[in-house]
Coordinates of C-alpha atoms and ligand atoms in Angstrom, one line a residue:
X153 CA -5.9 -39.9 50.3
X154 CA -9.2 -38.3 49.7
X155 CA -7.7 -34.8 49.4
X156 CA -4.8 -33.6 47.5
X157 CA -1.6 -33.6 49.5
X158 CA -0.4 -30.8 47.4
X159 CA -3.3 -29.1 45.6
X160 CA -3.2 -29.0 41.9
X161 CA -3.0 -25.7 40.1
X162 CA -6.4 -24.6 38.7
X163 CA -7.5 -25.9 35.4
X164 CA -6.9 -23.5 32.5
X165 CA -5.3 -22.7 29.2
X166 CA -2.0 -21.6 30.9
X167 CA -1.2 -25.3 31.4
X168 CA -1.2 -26.0 27.8
X169 CA 1.1 -23.1 27.3
X170 CA 3.4 -24.1 30.1
X171 CA 4.1 -27.4 28.4
X172 CA 5.7 -26.0 25.3
X173 CA 5.1 -28.0 22.2
X174 CA 3.7 -31.2 23.8
X175 CA 1.1 -29.4 26.0
X176 CA -1.4 -28.1 23.4
X177 CA -1.4 -31.2 21.3
X178 CA -2.1 -33.3 24.4
X179 CA -4.8 -31.0 25.5
X180 CA -6.3 -31.3 22.0
X181 CA -5.9 -35.1 22.3
X182 CA -8.0 -35.2 25.5
X183 CA -10.5 -32.8 23.9
X184 CA -10.8 -35.0 20.8
X185 CA -11.2 -38.0 22.9
X186 CA -14.0 -36.3 24.8
X187 CA -15.7 -35.2 21.6
X188 CA -15.4 -38.8 20.2
X189 CA -16.9 -40.2 23.4
X190 CA -19.8 -37.7 23.4
X191 CA -20.5 -38.4 19.7
X192 CA -20.4 -42.2 20.3
X193 CA -22.8 -41.8 23.2
X194 CA -25.1 -39.6 21.1
X195 CA -24.9 -41.9 18.1
X196 CA -25.7 -45.0 20.1
X197 CA -28.5 -43.3 22.1
X198 CA -30.1 -41.6 19.0
X199 CA -29.8 -44.7 16.9
X200 CA -31.5 -46.9 19.4
X201 CA -34.2 -44.4 20.2
X202 CA -34.9 -43.9 16.4
X203 CA -35.0 -47.6 15.9
X204 CA -37.7 -47.9 18.6
X205 CA -39.7 -45.1 16.9
X206 CA -39.3 -46.7 13.5
X207 CA -40.3 -50.1 14.9
X208 CA -43.4 -48.6 16.6
X209 CA -44.4 -47.0 13.3
X210 CA -44.0 -50.2 11.3
X211 CA -45.9 -52.2 13.9
X212 CA -48.7 -49.6 14.0
X213 CA -48.9 -49.4 10.2
X214 CA -49.0 -53.2 10.0
X215 CA -51.7 -53.6 12.7
X216 CA -53.9 -50.8 11.1
X217 CA -53.7 -52.5 7.7
X218 CA -54.5 -55.8 9.4
X219 CA -57.5 -54.4 11.2
X220 CA -58.9 -52.8 7.9
X221 CA -58.5 -56.1 6.1
X222 CA -60.2 -58.0 8.9
X223 CA -63.2 -55.7 8.8
X224 CA -63.5 -56.1 5.0
X225 CA -63.1 -59.9 5.1
X226 CA -65.7 -60.2 7.9
X227 CA -68.2 -58.1 6.0
X228 CA -67.6 -60.0 2.8
X229 CA -68.3 -63.3 4.7
X230 CA -71.4 -61.9 6.3
X231 CA -72.9 -60.6 3.0
X232 CA -72.1 -63.8 1.2
X233 CA -74.1 -65.7 3.8
X234 CA -77.0 -63.2 3.5
X235 CA -76.9 -63.6 -0.3
X236 CA -77.1 -67.4 0.0
X237 CA -80.1 -67.2 2.4
X238 CA -82.0 -64.1 1.1
X239 CA -80.6 -63.2 -2.3
X240 CA -79.6 -59.8 -3.5
X241 CA -82.4 -58.1 -1.6
X242 CA -81.1 -59.4 1.7
X243 CA -77.7 -57.9 0.9
X244 CA -79.1 -54.6 -0.1
X245 CA -81.2 -54.4 3.0
X246 CA -78.4 -55.2 5.3
X247 CA -76.2 -52.5 3.6
X248 CA -78.9 -50.0 4.0
X249 CA -79.5 -50.8 7.7
X250 CA -75.8 -50.6 8.4
X251 CA -75.4 -47.3 6.7
X252 CA -78.4 -45.8 8.4
X253 CA -77.3 -47.0 11.9
X254 CA -73.9 -45.4 11.3
X255 CA -72.4 -47.9 13.7
X256 CA -70.0 -49.6 11.3
X257 CA -67.1 -48.5 9.2
X258 CA -67.9 -47.0 5.9
X259 CA -67.5 -49.6 3.2
X260 CA -67.8 -50.0 -0.6
X261 CA -70.1 -52.9 -1.5
X262 CA -70.9 -54.1 -5.0
X263 CA -72.6 -57.2 -6.5
X264 CA -71.5 -57.9 -10.1
X265 CA -72.9 -60.5 -12.5
X266 CA -70.9 -62.1 -15.4
X267 CA -68.0 -59.8 -14.6
X268 CA -69.6 -56.8 -16.2
X269 CA -73.1 -56.1 -15.0
X270 CA -73.5 -54.3 -11.6
X271 CA -76.5 -55.6 -9.8
X272 CA -76.0 -53.6 -6.6
X273 CA -73.5 -50.9 -5.5
X274 CA -73.1 -48.9 -2.4
X275 CA -70.3 -46.3 -2.0
X276 CA -69.9 -43.5 0.6
X277 CA -70.3 -40.2 -1.4
X278 CA -66.8 -38.9 -0.5
X279 CA -65.2 -41.9 -2.1
X280 CA -66.9 -41.3 -5.5
X281 CA -63.6 -40.3 -7.1
X282 CA -62.2 -43.8 -6.7
X283 CA -62.1 -45.5 -10.1
X284 CA -63.9 -48.8 -9.3
X285 CA -65.0 -49.6 -12.9
X286 CA -61.5 -51.1 -13.5
X287 CA -62.3 -53.7 -10.8
X288 CA -65.6 -54.9 -12.3
X289 CA -64.5 -58.3 -13.5
X290 CA -61.6 -58.8 -11.0
X291 CA -61.7 -61.6 -8.5
X292 CA -59.2 -61.7 -5.6
X293 CA -58.1 -59.9 -2.5
X294 CA -56.8 -56.4 -2.1
X295 CA -57.2 -55.2 -5.7
X296 CA -56.7 -51.4 -5.5
X297 CA -58.8 -48.6 -7.0
X298 CA -57.0 -45.3 -7.2
X299 CA -58.3 -41.7 -7.0
X300 CA -57.0 -39.1 -9.4
X301 CA -56.8 -36.4 -6.7
X302 CA -55.8 -38.2 -3.5
X303 CA -53.1 -40.3 -2.0
X304 CA -55.6 -42.8 -0.5
X305 CA -56.5 -46.0 -2.3
X306 CA -59.6 -48.2 -2.1
X307 CA -58.6 -51.8 -1.2
X308 CA -61.2 -54.3 -2.4
X309 CA -61.7 -58.0 -1.6
X310 CA -63.9 -60.0 -4.0
X311 CA -65.6 -63.3 -3.3
X312 CA -67.4 -65.5 -5.8
X313 CA -70.9 -66.5 -4.6
X314 CA -72.5 -69.9 -5.1
X315 CA -74.2 -68.8 -8.4
X316 CA -71.0 -67.3 -9.9
X317 CA -71.9 -63.7 -8.9
X318 CA -69.1 -61.6 -7.6
X319 CA -69.4 -59.8 -4.2
X320 CA -67.0 -57.0 -3.7
X321 CA -66.3 -55.2 -0.4
X322 CA -63.8 -52.4 -0.1
X323 CA -62.4 -49.9 2.3
X324 CA -60.5 -46.7 1.8
X325 CA -57.0 -46.4 3.3
X326 CA -57.7 -42.8 4.0
X327 CA -58.4 -43.0 7.7
X328 CA -55.4 -45.1 8.5
X329 CA -53.2 -43.0 6.3
X330 CA -54.4 -39.9 8.2
X331 CA -53.5 -41.6 11.5
X332 CA -50.1 -42.6 10.3
X333 CA -49.4 -39.1 8.9
X334 CA -50.2 -37.7 12.4
X335 CA -47.9 -40.4 14.0
X336 CA -45.1 -39.4 11.5
X337 CA -45.4 -35.7 12.5
X338 CA -45.2 -36.7 16.2
X339 CA -42.3 -39.1 15.5
X340 CA -40.3 -36.3 13.7
X341 CA -40.9 -34.0 16.7
X342 CA -39.9 -36.8 19.1
X343 CA -36.8 -37.6 17.0
X344 CA -35.7 -34.0 17.2
X345 CA -36.0 -34.1 21.0
X346 CA -34.1 -37.4 21.0
X347 CA -31.2 -36.1 19.0
X348 CA -31.0 -32.9 21.1
X349 CA -31.2 -35.0 24.4
X350 CA -28.7 -37.5 23.0
X351 CA -26.1 -34.8 22.2
X352 CA -26.7 -33.0 25.5
X353 CA -26.6 -36.2 27.4
X354 CA -23.4 -37.2 25.5
X355 CA -21.7 -33.9 26.5
X356 CA -22.8 -34.2 30.1
X357 CA -21.8 -37.8 30.5
X358 CA -18.5 -37.2 28.8
X359 CA -17.7 -34.2 30.9
X360 CA -18.4 -36.0 34.1
X361 CA -16.4 -39.1 32.9
X362 CA -13.5 -37.1 31.7
X363 CA -13.3 -34.9 34.8
X364 CA -11.2 -37.3 36.9
X365 CA -9.2 -38.3 33.8
X366 CA -8.4 -34.6 33.3
X367 CA -7.4 -34.4 36.9
X368 CA -5.0 -37.2 36.3
X369 CA -3.6 -35.6 33.2
X370 CA -3.2 -32.3 35.1
X371 CA -1.3 -34.0 37.9
X372 CA 1.0 -35.8 35.5
X373 CA 1.7 -32.6 33.6
X374 CA 2.4 -30.7 36.8
X375 CA 4.9 -33.4 37.8
X376 CA 6.6 -33.4 34.4
X377 CA 6.8 -29.6 34.4
X378 CA 7.9 -29.0 38.0
X379 CA 9.5 -32.4 38.9
X380 CA 7.5 -32.1 42.1
X381 CA 6.1 -35.5 43.0
X382 CA 4.2 -34.1 46.0
X383 CA 1.2 -33.5 43.7
X384 CA -1.8 -35.7 44.3
X385 CA -4.9 -36.4 42.4
X386 CA -8.2 -35.9 44.3
X387 CA -10.1 -39.1 44.9
X388 CA -13.9 -39.2 45.4
X389 CA -15.3 -41.1 48.4
X390 CA -17.7 -43.2 46.2
X391 CA -15.0 -44.9 44.3
X392 CA -15.4 -45.9 40.7
X393 CA -12.8 -47.4 38.3
X394 CA -11.3 -44.0 37.6
X395 CA -11.1 -43.1 41.3
X396 CA -9.4 -46.5 41.8
X397 CA -6.9 -45.6 39.1
X398 CA -6.4 -42.1 40.7
X399 CA -5.8 -43.7 44.1
X400 CA -3.3 -46.2 42.6
X401 CA -1.6 -43.3 40.9
X402 CA -1.3 -41.5 44.2
X403 CA 0.0 -44.6 45.9
X404 CA 2.6 -44.9 43.1
X405 CA 3.6 -41.3 43.6
X406 CA 3.9 -42.0 47.4
X407 CA 6.2 -44.9 46.5
X408 CA 8.2 -42.9 44.0
X409 CA 8.6 -40.1 46.5
X410 CA 9.8 -42.5 49.2
X411 CA 12.2 -44.1 46.8
X412 CA 13.6 -40.8 45.5
X413 CA 14.0 -39.5 49.1
X414 CA 15.6 -42.8 50.1
X415 CA 18.0 -42.8 47.2
X416 CA 18.9 -39.2 48.0
X417 CA 19.6 -40.1 51.6
X418 CA 21.5 -43.2 50.6
X419 CA 23.7 -41.1 48.3
X420 CA 24.3 -38.5 51.0
X421 CA 25.2 -41.2 53.5
X422 CA 27.5 -43.1 51.2
X423 CA 29.2 -39.9 50.1
X424 CA 29.6 -38.9 53.7
X425 CA 30.8 -42.3 54.9
X426 CA 33.3 -42.7 52.2
X427 CA 34.9 -39.3 52.8
X428 CA 37.0 -40.4 55.8
X429 CA 38.6 -43.5 54.3
X430 CA 39.1 -41.7 51.0
X431 CA 40.9 -38.9 52.7
X432 CA 43.0 -41.4 54.6
X433 CA 43.9 -43.1 51.3
X434 CA 44.8 -39.8 49.7
X435 CA 46.9 -38.8 52.8
X436 CA 48.8 -42.2 52.6
X437 CA 49.5 -41.8 48.9
X438 CA 50.6 -38.1 49.4
X439 CA 52.9 -38.9 52.2
X440 CA 54.5 -41.8 50.3
X441 CA 55.1 -39.5 47.3
X442 CA 56.7 -36.9 49.4
X443 CA 59.0 -39.3 51.3
X444 CA 60.9 -40.3 48.2
X445 CA 62.0 -43.5 50.0
X446 CA 61.3 -46.5 47.7
X447 CA 60.9 -49.0 50.6
X448 CA 58.4 -46.7 52.4
X449 CA 56.6 -46.1 49.1
X450 CA 56.3 -49.8 48.4
X451 CA 54.9 -50.3 51.9
X452 CA 52.5 -47.3 51.4
X453 CA 51.3 -48.8 48.1
X454 CA 50.5 -52.1 49.9
X455 CA 48.6 -50.2 52.6
X456 CA 46.8 -48.2 49.9
X457 CA 45.8 -51.6 48.3
X458 CA 44.4 -52.8 51.6
X459 CA 42.6 -49.6 52.2
X460 CA 41.1 -49.7 48.7
X461 CA 39.8 -53.2 49.4
X462 CA 38.3 -52.0 52.6
X463 CA 36.6 -49.1 50.8
X464 CA 35.3 -51.4 48.1
X465 CA 33.9 -53.8 50.7
X466 CA 32.5 -50.8 52.6
X467 CA 30.9 -49.4 49.5
X468 CA 29.2 -52.8 48.7
X469 CA 27.9 -53.1 52.3
X470 CA 26.8 -49.4 52.3
X471 CA 24.9 -49.9 49.0
X472 CA 23.3 -53.1 50.4
X473 CA 22.2 -51.2 53.5
X474 CA 20.8 -48.3 51.5
X475 CA 19.0 -50.6 49.1
X476 CA 17.5 -52.6 52.0
X477 CA 16.5 -49.4 53.8
X478 CA 14.9 -47.7 50.8
X479 CA 13.1 -50.8 49.7
X480 CA 14.9 -51.2 46.4
X481 CA 16.7 -54.4 47.5
X482 CA 15.5 -57.3 45.4
X483 CA 14.6 -60.2 47.7
X484 CA 14.4 -63.6 46.0
X485 CA 12.1 -65.0 48.6
X486 CA 11.8 -68.8 48.8
X487 CA 11.1 -71.4 51.4
X488 CA 14.5 -71.6 53.1
X489 CA 15.3 -74.5 55.5
X490 CA 17.2 -73.2 58.5
X491 CA 19.1 -76.3 59.5
X492 CA 21.5 -76.4 56.5
X493 CA 21.8 -72.6 56.4
X494 CA 22.8 -72.2 60.1
X495 CA 25.1 -75.3 59.8
X496 CA 26.9 -73.7 56.8
X497 CA 27.5 -70.5 58.7
X498 CA 28.7 -72.3 61.8
X499 CA 31.2 -74.4 59.8
X500 CA 32.6 -71.2 58.2
X501 CA 33.4 -69.7 61.6
X502 CA 34.5 -73.0 63.2
X503 CA 38.2 -72.4 62.4
X504 CA 38.3 -68.9 63.7
X505 CA 36.5 -70.0 66.8
X506 CA 38.8 -72.9 67.3
X507 CA 41.8 -70.6 67.1
X508 CA 40.3 -68.5 69.8
X509 CA 39.2 -71.5 71.8
X510 CA 35.5 -70.5 71.5
X511 CA 32.9 -73.3 71.1
X512 CA 30.2 -72.9 68.4
X513 CA 27.0 -74.9 68.9
X514 CA 23.8 -75.0 66.8
X515 CA 20.3 -75.9 67.9
X516 CA 17.8 -75.9 65.1
X517 CA 14.3 -77.4 65.2
X518 CA 14.3 -80.2 62.6
X519 CA 12.5 -79.2 59.3
X520 CA 12.2 -75.6 60.3
X521 CA 12.0 -73.3 57.3
X522 CA 11.2 -69.7 56.6
X523 CA 10.1 -67.7 53.5
X524 CA 13.2 -65.5 52.9
X525 CA 16.0 -64.6 50.5
X526 CA 18.4 -67.4 51.3
X527 CA 21.6 -65.4 50.6
X528 CA 20.5 -62.4 52.5
X529 CA 19.4 -64.5 55.5
X530 CA 22.8 -66.2 55.5
X531 CA 24.4 -62.7 55.6
X532 CA 22.3 -61.9 58.7
X533 CA 23.3 -65.1 60.6
X534 CA 26.9 -64.7 59.4
X535 CA 27.2 -61.1 60.6
X536 CA 25.8 -62.0 64.0
X537 CA 28.0 -65.0 64.3
X538 CA 31.0 -63.1 63.2
X539 CA 30.4 -60.5 66.0
X540 CA 29.7 -63.1 68.6
X541 CA 33.0 -65.0 67.8
X542 CA 34.9 -61.7 67.5
X543 CA 33.7 -60.2 70.8
X544 CA 33.9 -63.5 72.9
X545 CA 37.2 -64.2 74.6
X546 CA 38.8 -67.6 74.7
X547 CA 37.0 -70.3 76.7
X548 CA 33.6 -68.8 75.8
X549 CA 30.9 -70.2 73.6
X550 CA 28.5 -69.1 70.9
X551 CA 25.1 -70.7 70.5
X552 CA 23.1 -70.3 67.3
X553 CA 19.5 -71.6 67.6
X554 CA 16.3 -71.4 65.6
X555 CA 12.8 -72.3 66.7
X556 CA 9.2 -71.7 65.9
X557 CA 7.4 -69.1 68.0
X558 CA 3.7 -69.0 67.1
X559 CA 3.5 -68.1 63.4
X560 CA 7.0 -66.6 63.5
X561 CA 10.5 -68.0 63.4
X562 CA 13.1 -67.0 66.0
X563 CA 16.8 -67.1 65.3
X564 CA 19.1 -66.4 68.2
X565 CA 22.8 -65.9 68.3
X566 CA 24.0 -65.9 71.9
X567 CA 27.6 -65.5 73.2
X568 CA 29.4 -65.4 76.5
X569 CA 31.4 -62.3 75.6
X570 CA 31.8 -59.1 77.5
X571 CA 28.3 -57.7 76.6
X572 CA 27.6 -54.2 75.3
X573 CA 28.1 -51.1 77.3
X574 CA 24.9 -49.2 78.0
X575 CA 26.2 -46.1 76.3
X576 CA 26.9 -48.1 73.2
X577 CA 23.7 -50.0 73.2
X578 CA 21.4 -47.4 71.5
X579 CA 24.0 -46.7 68.8
X580 CA 25.2 -50.2 67.7
X581 CA 22.7 -50.3 64.9
X582 CA 24.0 -47.0 63.4
X583 CA 26.1 -47.1 60.3
X584 CA 29.9 -47.0 61.0
X585 CA 29.3 -47.0 64.7
X586 CA 31.9 -49.1 66.6
X587 CA 31.8 -49.7 70.4
X588 CA 34.6 -48.3 72.4
X589 CA 35.9 -51.7 73.5
X590 CA 35.8 -53.0 69.9
X591 CA 38.4 -50.8 68.3
X592 CA 41.0 -53.5 68.7
X593 CA 38.9 -55.9 66.6
X594 CA 38.7 -55.7 62.8
X595 CA 35.4 -54.3 61.5
X596 CA 33.7 -51.5 59.7
X597 CA 30.9 -50.8 62.0
X598 CA 28.4 -51.8 59.3
X599 CA 27.5 -55.4 60.3
X600 CA 24.6 -54.7 62.5
X601 CA 23.2 -51.9 60.2
X602 CA 23.2 -54.4 57.4
X603 CA 21.5 -57.1 59.7
X604 CA 18.8 -54.7 60.7
X605 CA 18.2 -53.4 57.2
X606 CA 17.9 -56.9 55.7
X607 CA 15.6 -58.2 58.5
X608 CA 13.4 -55.1 58.2
X609 CA 13.2 -55.5 54.4
X610 CA 11.9 -59.0 55.2
X611 CA 9.2 -57.6 57.5
X612 CA 10.9 -59.0 60.6
X613 CA 12.6 -57.5 63.7
X614 CA 15.9 -57.8 65.3
X615 CA 16.8 -57.0 68.9
X616 CA 19.5 -57.6 71.5
X617 CA 19.7 -58.6 75.1
X618 CA 23.0 -58.0 76.8
X619 CA 24.6 -58.1 80.2
X620 CA 28.0 -56.7 80.9
X621 CA 30.5 -59.5 81.6
X622 CA 28.0 -62.2 80.8
X623 CA 27.3 -61.9 77.1
X624 CA 24.9 -60.8 74.5
X625 CA 22.0 -62.5 72.7
X626 CA 20.8 -61.1 69.3
X627 CA 17.2 -62.2 68.4
X628 CA 15.9 -62.1 64.9
X629 CA 12.1 -62.7 64.4
X630 CA 10.8 -63.4 60.9
Ligands
ADP975 P1 31.7 -54.0 63.9 O1 31.5 -55.3 64.6 O2 32.3 -54.0 62.6 O3 32.3 -53.0 64.9 P2 28.8 -54.0 64.0 O4 27.9 -53.1 63.3 O5 28.7 -55.4 63.6 O6 30.2 -53.4 63.7 O7 28.6 -53.8 65.5 C1 28.6 -52.5 66.1 C2 29.1 -52.6 67.5 O8 28.2 -53.3 68.3 C3 30.4 -53.2 67.6 O9 31.4 -52.3 67.4 C4 30.4 -53.7 69.1 O10 30.8 -52.6 69.9 C5 28.9 -54.0 69.3 N1 28.7 -55.4 69.2 C6 28.1 -56.1 68.2 N2 28.0 -57.4 68.5 C7 28.4 -57.6 69.7 C8 28.6 -58.7 70.5 N3 28.2 -60.0 70.1 N4 29.1 -58.5 71.7 C9 29.5 -57.3 72.2 N5 29.4 -56.2 71.4 C10 28.9 -56.3 70.2

């Protein structure tokens, strides 16, 4: 079913127009669904990508601050030790050496006595606009000195030395702020790319996802519009869930087509098969009306009644055959023990057989059962037994047997009747066909058609072996 059995008409606006009122609104519905899907995809994609960018920014800002603080604290510790061992001079020397070497970060260093008197101060010249006088007597970590002209701040950590003197070390946030500003610029550019990619990806993904759904929608629309169930949805070889749905849809269409055809045939057959008896009935009634003889009319009425009963029974059987043949017959399958079923059928025909001096015998494997619709299976055995008794002359016998045959069950109805003529043999399963020799017997010519239809509906087979003058054996395999 990989290709369309009946190619779909090309996609396009004309479809929507063909549908009258419902078409455009459905097309819009599918479009809106696609847009919603694309937006959802884009929103989820963009939101997660932006969250990653934001998280990276936050982590970067945090680790840069952390690094700056570590440098300041380490320097504060180092100079405190120098002060303890070599006094103010040692600190001043160390600062001078560091500055000259240019190896370290640029830092603000100040030694303050009594919270007011600056003993030593070192500040890179470009930081001179930071107002550090405010921090003279402050003791603690990360006090901030601001600049009137810049965004940057000077973060200062202060330590009290053994003699009460305050040692202050500070670092400007300028360099890390510059880095973060650059990162923000890149992040904005990346975000724009993400949004565009998200939207484009959303549209592409949605389009490819909706393509098979649209194919399905088109097929359904085409069927609704034309009533032609030959239309099939294309199914890709590498099946995904939607292809699976399309394949199921095609299978459903196959089934519907078979059922519709079957029902059409059944209706044709039933109409055709009923025409003859109905015409006969009408002729009877007409002749009775014309005769004007009350006695003949009464007799005709009685015959009409009989004929109507025959037609009703024929109609029931014809409907059963049609249902079984088209697969619409409901089978209530259950585990059906064969011994009681065959026993029941045999006892029903015992009286008729006795009257004809025909012996009926049953041979069923004990405990043998089959999964089948009990009533329908009984109909099968009854029809075969009915024929066997009917077409077997006095002194003959009918044997009904059932036995296991591998994983199947064989039911046989054998008789010692006259057998079936070779010219009748291919036609006995046809509806309303009656053998030449059988006209004298009652019957509609539907028994074997019904047997075959029911057995086939069960997934089984039925066949006949026959020999003129010796008898027939009908074999059902389930
Ligand atoms: P009916 O028995 O009503 O004629 P069926 O469909 O049951 O219709 O059978 C079709 C024909 O097959 C019969 O008319 C008869 O000629 C032949 N047939 C069926 N069963 C037997 C049988 N056991 N022995 C001989 N002929 C049979």
